[in-house]
Amino acid sequence: MAEPERLICRGGELADGGDGVRFELARGEHGEGAFVVRYQGEVHAYVNRCAHLPYELDWIPGKFFDGEGLVLICSVHGAGYDPLSGQCVGGPCYHGLAKVAVEEFDGGVYLADSWIVKERKHG
C-alpha cells in the first residue's frame, strides 16, 4: 500500500524530458531540496544541489533540462548532468548529483526509502 507521506507527485505530472517537480525531504533540521524528472520513460530523482557550487539547479522552478530535454543543467554555471545517472557530463562540476531513490506505481511517484516528503513544491 502506498504511504501518502512518501508521495512526491502523480506520474502524469512528469513529461519525458520536460519540467520536473521540486520537493523537500524531511532530512535533518531544515530539510533538503530535491527534484524528480522523467527521462526515457522512467522517473529519476536527485538532491537539488549542483556538484560545482551548492546552488539549486533550477533558476525557474521545475526547469531542470536543457532546451532539448537531454541533459540536466545547472542554471548558475552551466554544469551538465546525465538524467539517468546524475553523473557530470560537462561544465564545471567535480562529481555527480546525489541520487534519491524513487519508484512509480499506482499512478504516483514515491520515495523508495525511509525519508518522507516534507513539502511538495510545484513549479
Short mmCIF file of C-alpha atoms in Angstrom, two decimals:
data_model
loop_
_atom_site.label_atom_id
_atom_site.label_comp_id
_atom_site.label_asym_id
_atom_site.label_seq_id
_atom_site.Cartn_x
_atom_site.Cartn_y
_atom_site.Cartn_z
CA MET A 1 0.00 0.00 0.00
CA ALA A 2 1.26 3.48 -0.90
CA GLU A 3 2.13 5.69 2.03
CA PRO A 4 0.85 9.26 1.49
CA GLU A 5 3.84 10.80 3.28
CA ARG A 6 6.11 9.26 0.63
CA LEU A 7 4.09 10.59 -2.35
CA ILE A 8 6.01 13.16 -4.41
CA CYS A 9 3.60 13.70 -7.31
CA ARG A 10 1.30 11.93 -9.75
CA GLY A 11 3.16 10.21 -12.57
CA GLY A 12 1.20 12.17 -15.18
CA GLU A 13 2.75 15.42 -13.96
CA LEU A 14 6.12 14.41 -15.43
CA ALA A 15 6.61 14.60 -19.21
CA ASP A 16 9.66 12.88 -20.69
CA GLY A 17 12.47 15.47 -20.81
CA GLY A 18 10.06 18.12 -19.51
CA ASP A 19 9.55 20.04 -16.30
CA GLY A 20 10.39 18.36 -13.03
CA VAL A 21 8.68 18.52 -9.66
CA ARG A 22 10.54 20.01 -6.71
CA PHE A 23 10.01 18.63 -3.22
CA GLU A 24 11.67 18.79 0.14
CA LEU A 25 12.92 15.77 2.02
CA ALA A 26 12.33 15.63 5.76
CA ARG A 27 16.03 15.17 6.36
CA GLY A 28 17.92 16.99 9.07
CA GLU A 29 16.64 20.00 10.96
CA HIS A 30 15.79 22.12 7.92
CA GLY A 31 15.01 19.52 5.27
CA GLU A 32 16.75 19.17 1.93
CA GLY A 33 15.56 20.26 -1.51
CA ALA A 34 15.21 17.59 -4.18
CA PHE A 35 13.52 17.10 -7.56
CA VAL A 36 12.13 14.37 -9.75
CA VAL A 37 12.07 14.24 -13.57
CA ARG A 38 11.07 11.72 -16.22
CA TYR A 39 13.65 10.67 -18.79
CA GLN A 40 13.44 7.81 -21.30
CA GLY A 41 10.15 6.78 -19.72
CA GLU A 42 11.49 6.37 -16.18
CA VAL A 43 11.49 8.64 -13.14
CA HIS A 44 14.76 9.83 -11.61
CA ALA A 45 15.25 12.00 -8.54
CA TYR A 46 18.22 13.91 -7.14
CA VAL A 47 19.09 16.29 -4.35
CA ASN A 48 18.65 19.77 -5.84
CA ARG A 49 22.25 20.90 -5.39
CA CYS A 50 24.87 21.41 -8.08
CA ALA A 51 28.11 19.44 -7.63
CA HIS A 52 30.15 22.52 -8.63
CA LEU A 53 28.84 25.02 -6.09
CA PRO A 54 25.99 24.42 -3.62
CA TYR A 55 23.21 26.12 -5.63
CA GLU A 56 19.87 24.69 -6.69
CA LEU A 57 19.92 23.67 -10.34
CA ASP A 58 16.70 25.34 -11.47
CA TRP A 59 16.60 29.14 -11.75
CA ILE A 60 12.96 28.86 -12.75
CA PRO A 61 11.26 26.26 -10.52
CA GLY A 62 10.91 22.92 -12.30
CA LYS A 63 13.17 23.80 -15.27
CA PHE A 64 15.98 21.25 -14.96
CA PHE A 65 16.57 20.12 -18.56
CA ASP A 66 18.43 21.83 -21.38
CA GLY A 67 16.39 23.03 -24.38
CA GLU A 68 16.43 19.58 -26.00
CA GLY A 69 15.35 17.73 -22.85
CA LEU A 70 18.51 15.59 -22.85
CA VAL A 71 20.75 16.92 -20.05
CA LEU A 72 20.06 18.29 -16.57
CA ILE A 73 21.62 21.77 -16.43
CA CYS A 74 22.65 23.97 -13.52
CA SER A 75 21.29 27.41 -14.28
CA VAL A 76 24.12 29.16 -12.40
CA HIS A 77 27.28 27.95 -14.18
CA GLY A 78 26.00 25.54 -16.82
CA ALA A 79 27.21 22.25 -15.35
CA GLY A 80 25.50 19.37 -17.15
CA TYR A 81 24.38 16.04 -15.68
CA ASP A 82 23.18 12.78 -17.19
CA PRO A 83 19.47 12.39 -16.26
CA LEU A 84 19.85 8.60 -15.88
CA SER A 85 22.82 8.55 -13.50
CA GLY A 86 23.35 12.11 -12.28
CA GLN A 87 26.98 11.94 -13.43
CA CYS A 88 28.65 15.13 -14.65
CA VAL A 89 28.77 15.27 -18.46
CA GLY A 90 30.11 18.78 -18.96
CA GLY A 91 30.90 22.13 -17.48
CA PRO A 92 32.23 22.91 -14.03
CA CYS A 93 31.32 20.01 -11.77
CA TYR A 94 33.54 17.82 -9.64
CA HIS A 95 31.24 14.84 -9.21
CA GLY A 96 27.67 13.80 -9.89
CA LEU A 97 24.36 14.69 -8.31
CA ALA A 98 23.21 12.84 -5.19
CA LYS A 99 20.57 10.29 -6.22
CA VAL A 100 17.28 9.98 -4.33
CA ALA A 101 15.62 6.56 -4.64
CA VAL A 102 12.10 6.79 -6.09
CA GLU A 103 9.59 4.37 -7.55
CA GLU A 104 6.48 4.77 -9.66
CA PHE A 105 3.37 2.69 -9.04
CA ASP A 106 -0.41 3.08 -8.80
CA GLY A 107 -0.18 6.33 -10.77
CA GLY A 108 2.12 8.03 -8.27
CA VAL A 109 5.82 8.73 -7.80
CA TYR A 110 7.01 7.83 -4.32
CA LEU A 111 10.19 7.90 -2.28
CA ALA A 112 11.56 4.37 -2.17
CA ASP A 113 13.31 4.61 1.19
CA SER A 114 12.55 5.76 4.70
CA TRP A 115 12.73 9.51 4.03
CA ILE A 116 9.42 11.29 3.89
CA VAL A 117 8.28 14.19 1.75
CA LYS A 118 8.21 17.28 3.92
CA GLU A 119 6.73 19.58 1.29
CA ARG A 120 5.77 19.43 -2.38
CA LYS A 121 6.80 22.44 -4.46
CA HIS A 122 5.14 22.52 -7.82
CA GLY A 123 6.79 24.91 -10.29
#
